[in-house]
CSV table of C-alpha atoms in Angstrom, one decimal:
chain,number,residue,atom,x,y,z
A,110,MET,CA,100.9,107.9,122.0
A,111,PRO,CA,97.3,107.5,123.3
A,112,ARG,CA,97.1,105.5,126.5
A,113,PRO,CA,95.8,101.9,126.1
A,114,ARG,CA,92.7,102.9,128.1
A,115,ALA,CA,91.9,105.5,125.4
A,116,SER,CA,90.1,102.7,123.6
A,117,ARG,CA,87.7,102.4,126.5
A,118,LEU,CA,86.5,106.0,126.2
A,119,ASP,CA,82.9,106.2,125.2
A,120,PRO,CA,82.8,106.1,121.4
A,121,GLU,CA,80.5,109.1,121.1
A,122,ARG,CA,82.6,111.2,123.5
A,123,ARG,CA,85.8,110.1,121.7
A,124,GLN,CA,84.3,111.1,118.4
A,125,THR,CA,83.3,114.5,119.8
A,126,LEU,CA,86.8,115.1,121.2
A,127,LEU,CA,88.6,114.1,118.0
A,128,ALA,CA,86.3,116.1,115.8
A,129,VAL,CA,86.8,119.3,117.9
A,130,ALA,CA,90.6,118.6,118.0
A,131,ALA,CA,90.7,118.0,114.3
A,132,GLU,CA,89.0,121.4,113.6
A,133,GLU,CA,91.4,123.2,116.0
A,134,PHE,CA,94.5,121.6,114.5
A,135,ALA,CA,93.3,122.2,111.0
A,136,GLU,CA,92.6,125.9,111.7
A,137,HIS,CA,95.7,126.7,113.8
A,138,GLY,CA,98.3,123.9,113.1
A,139,PHE,CA,99.9,122.0,116.0
A,140,ASP,CA,101.8,124.9,117.5
A,141,GLY,CA,98.9,127.4,117.3
A,142,ALA,CA,96.3,125.0,118.6
A,143,SER,CA,95.1,125.5,122.1
A,144,TYR,CA,94.7,122.3,124.2
A,145,ASN,CA,92.6,124.1,126.7
A,146,ARG,CA,90.2,125.4,124.0
A,147,ILE,CA,89.9,121.9,122.6
A,148,LEU,CA,88.9,120.4,126.0
A,149,GLU,CA,86.5,123.3,126.7
A,150,ARG,CA,84.7,122.9,123.4
A,151,ALA,CA,84.5,119.1,123.7
A,152,GLY,CA,83.3,119.3,127.3
A,153,PHE,CA,86.3,117.5,128.9
A,154,SER,CA,88.1,118.4,132.1
A,155,LYS,CA,91.9,118.3,132.0
A,156,GLY,CA,91.9,115.4,134.5
A,157,VAL,CA,89.5,113.3,132.4
A,158,ALA,CA,91.4,114.1,129.2
A,159,TYR,CA,94.7,113.2,130.8
A,160,TYR,CA,93.4,109.9,131.8
A,161,TYR,CA,93.1,109.0,128.1
A,162,PHE,CA,95.6,111.2,126.4
A,163,GLU,CA,99.0,112.4,127.6
A,164,GLY,CA,98.7,115.9,126.2
A,165,LYS,CA,98.3,117.9,123.0
A,166,ASP,CA,100.9,116.0,121.0
A,167,ASP,CA,99.2,112.7,122.0
A,168,LEU,CA,95.8,114.1,120.9
A,169,TYR,CA,97.3,115.3,117.6
A,170,ALA,CA,98.7,111.9,116.9
A,171,ALA,CA,95.2,110.4,117.4
A,172,VAL,CA,93.6,112.9,115.1
A,173,LEU,CA,96.3,112.3,112.4
A,174,ALA,CA,95.9,108.5,112.7
A,175,LEU,CA,92.1,108.9,112.4
A,176,THR,CA,92.5,111.1,109.3
A,177,LEU,CA,94.8,108.7,107.6
A,178,ASP,CA,92.7,105.6,108.5
A,179,THR,CA,89.7,107.3,106.9
A,180,LEU,CA,91.7,107.9,103.8
A,181,ALA,CA,93.0,104.3,103.7
A,182,GLN,CA,89.4,102.9,104.2
A,183,ARG,CA,88.1,105.2,101.5
A,184,PHE,CA,90.6,104.1,98.8
A,185,GLY,CA,91.1,100.5,99.9
A,186,ALA,CA,94.2,98.3,99.9
A,187,TRP,CA,96.5,98.1,96.9
A,188,GLN,CA,95.8,95.2,94.6
A,189,ARG,CA,98.3,94.2,91.8
A,190,PRO,CA,96.8,95.1,88.4
A,191,ALA,CA,96.9,92.6,85.5
A,192,ASP,CA,99.4,94.4,83.3
A,193,ALA,CA,101.6,97.4,83.0
A,194,ASP,CA,98.9,99.6,81.4
A,195,GLY,CA,96.6,98.6,84.3
A,196,PHE,CA,99.3,99.5,86.8
A,197,TRP,CA,99.6,103.1,85.6
A,198,ARG,CA,95.8,103.4,85.1
A,199,THR,CA,95.2,102.3,88.6
A,200,LEU,CA,97.9,104.5,90.1
A,201,ARG,CA,96.6,107.5,88.2
A,202,GLU,CA,93.0,106.8,89.4
A,203,ARG,CA,94.1,106.5,93.0
A,204,TYR,CA,96.2,109.7,92.9
A,205,PHE,CA,93.4,111.8,91.4
A,206,ALA,CA,90.7,110.3,93.5
A,207,LEU,CA,92.8,111.5,96.5
A,208,THR,CA,93.1,114.9,95.0
A,209,THR,CA,89.3,115.1,94.5
A,210,HIS,CA,88.7,113.9,98.1
A,211,ILE,CA,91.0,116.7,99.4
A,212,VAL,CA,89.1,119.3,97.4
A,213,ASN,CA,85.8,118.0,98.9
A,214,ASP,CA,87.1,117.8,102.5
A,215,GLU,CA,88.9,121.0,103.3
A,216,ARG,CA,89.5,120.0,106.9
A,217,SER,CA,91.4,116.9,105.9
A,218,ALA,CA,93.4,119.0,103.5
A,219,ARG,CA,94.3,121.5,106.2
A,220,LEU,CA,95.3,118.6,108.5
A,221,LEU,CA,97.4,117.0,105.8
A,222,ARG,CA,99.1,120.4,105.3
A,223,SER,CA,100.0,120.4,109.0
A,224,MET,CA,101.7,117.0,108.6
A,225,SER,CA,104.7,118.9,107.2
A,226,GLN,CA,105.2,120.0,110.9
A,227,ALA,CA,105.1,116.4,112.0
A,228,ARG,CA,108.1,115.5,109.9
A,229,THR,CA,110.4,117.9,111.7
A,230,HIS,CA,108.7,118.8,115.0
A,231,PRO,CA,110.4,117.2,118.0
A,232,LYS,CA,107.1,116.5,119.8
A,233,LEU,CA,105.6,114.9,116.7
A,234,GLN,CA,108.3,112.6,115.6
A,235,GLU,CA,106.6,109.5,117.1
A,236,ALA,CA,103.3,110.4,115.4
A,237,TRP,CA,105.1,110.9,112.1
A,238,LEU,CA,107.0,107.6,112.3
A,239,ARG,CA,103.7,105.7,113.1
A,240,PHE,CA,102.3,107.2,109.8
A,241,GLU,CA,105.5,106.8,107.7
A,242,GLY,CA,105.9,103.1,108.3
A,243,PRO,CA,102.7,102.0,106.7
A,244,LEU,CA,103.2,104.5,103.9
A,245,VAL,CA,106.6,103.2,103.1
A,246,GLY,CA,105.2,99.7,103.1
A,247,TRP,CA,102.5,100.7,100.7
A,248,PHE,CA,105.0,102.3,98.2
A,249,GLN,CA,107.2,99.2,98.5
A,250,ARG,CA,104.4,97.0,97.4
A,251,VAL,CA,103.5,99.3,94.5
A,252,LEU,CA,107.1,99.4,93.3
A,253,ALA,CA,107.5,95.7,93.6
A,254,ASP,CA,104.3,95.0,91.6
A,255,GLY,CA,105.3,97.7,89.0
A,256,ARG,CA,108.6,96.0,88.4
A,257,ALA,CA,107.0,92.5,88.2
A,258,LEU,CA,104.7,93.9,85.5
A,259,GLY,CA,107.4,95.7,83.6
A,260,ALA,CA,105.8,99.1,84.5
A,261,VAL,CA,108.6,100.4,86.7
A,262,ARG,CA,112.2,100.7,85.7
A,263,GLY,CA,114.7,98.1,87.0
A,264,ASP,CA,117.9,99.8,86.1
A,265,VAL,CA,118.3,101.5,89.5
A,266,PRO,CA,118.0,100.1,93.0
A,267,GLU,CA,114.5,99.9,94.4
A,268,SER,CA,115.7,101.6,97.6
A,269,LEU,CA,116.7,104.6,95.5
A,270,LEU,CA,113.4,104.7,93.7
A,271,LEU,CA,111.6,104.5,97.0
A,272,ALA,CA,113.6,107.3,98.6
A,273,SER,CA,113.1,109.5,95.5
A,274,LEU,CA,109.4,108.8,95.3
A,275,MET,CA,108.9,109.6,99.0
A,276,GLY,CA,111.0,112.8,98.6
A,277,ILE,CA,109.0,114.0,95.6
A,278,GLY,CA,105.8,113.2,97.4
A,279,GLN,CA,106.7,115.1,100.6
A,280,ALA,CA,108.0,118.1,98.6
A,281,THR,CA,105.0,118.3,96.3
A,282,ASP,CA,102.2,117.7,98.9
A,283,GLY,CA,102.8,121.1,100.5
A,284,TRP,CA,103.3,122.8,97.1
A,285,LEU,CA,100.0,121.4,95.8
A,286,LEU,CA,98.1,122.6,98.8
A,287,GLU,CA,99.7,126.1,98.5
A,288,GLN,CA,98.6,126.2,94.8
A,289,TRP,CA,95.1,125.4,95.9
A,290,ALA,CA,95.1,128.0,98.7
A,291,HIS,CA,96.4,130.8,96.5
A,292,SER,CA,94.8,130.1,93.1
A,293,GLY,CA,91.9,127.7,93.6
A,294,VAL,CA,90.9,124.2,92.4
A,295,PRO,CA,92.0,124.7,88.8
A,296,ALA,CA,95.5,125.4,89.9
A,297,LEU,CA,95.5,122.3,92.2
A,298,GLN,CA,94.3,120.1,89.3
A,299,ARG,CA,97.0,121.5,86.9
A,300,GLY,CA,99.6,121.0,89.6
A,301,ALA,CA,98.4,117.4,90.3
A,302,GLU,CA,98.9,116.6,86.6
A,303,GLN,CA,102.4,118.1,86.7
A,304,VAL,CA,103.3,116.1,89.9
A,305,PHE,CA,102.0,112.9,88.4
A,306,SER,CA,104.1,113.4,85.4
A,307,LEU,CA,107.1,113.7,87.7
A,308,PHE,CA,106.3,110.3,89.2
A,309,GLU,CA,106.0,108.9,85.6
A,310,ASP,CA,109.4,110.4,84.6
A,311,LEU,CA,111.0,108.9,87.7
A,312,LEU,CA,109.5,105.4,87.4
A,313,VAL,CA,108.7,104.5,83.8
A,314,PRO,CA,111.3,102.1,82.2
A,315,ARG,CA,114.0,103.6,80.0
A,316,PRO,CA,114.4,102.4,76.4
A,317,VAL,CA,117.1,99.7,76.2
A,318,GLY,CA,120.0,100.7,74.1
A,319,PRO,CA,123.7,101.5,74.1
A,320,PRO,CA,124.8,104.0,76.7
A,321,PRO,CA,125.5,107.5,75.5
A,322,ALA,CA,129.1,108.3,74.5
A,323,LYS,CA,131.1,109.9,77.2
A,324,ARG,CA,132.2,113.5,76.7
A,325,ARG,CA,135.9,114.1,76.4
């Protein structure tokens, strides 16, 4: 992780370094990115850079954190809606606002695509876990509010819903970005509608009634 003294780096120089690094990681991914090229373009020597960051993986973690912080600030904290209809309306608005933001900010989209590496890359596990913790907490609050409002099913354990929701999200994020890359914005928008319907199918309460008869 970034050294504690990284916070003392001149804000303008830090912004320059992270912007150059973000472009490099977005263009080449973590493995293909050149740490030396980042430092050269940002005007940093290796010695100065190492004083603040331990290496390429450390710098990637800082870029990822900045990208996610920007998204969080843009969309704000989750607030419990007044009722079940408001819950699904708010969730839908948040989801498609994120889709629109990604379309309008291609660099962030490419960085988010590279996050699939962070989930499995040995050097990026710490960066991924620092991101996953707050994300899991956000989904836990959403599920708890949804259940309290009667908008989310209560017939299965919340831990199972959370694991399923995270799994669908991780699987479909990359798929959506590939749809966009290969077929353009309309394909991304159609795919987003399909993905959101998967979330609804998973979470919406089931009708109450007798269980289906067992097959003999």
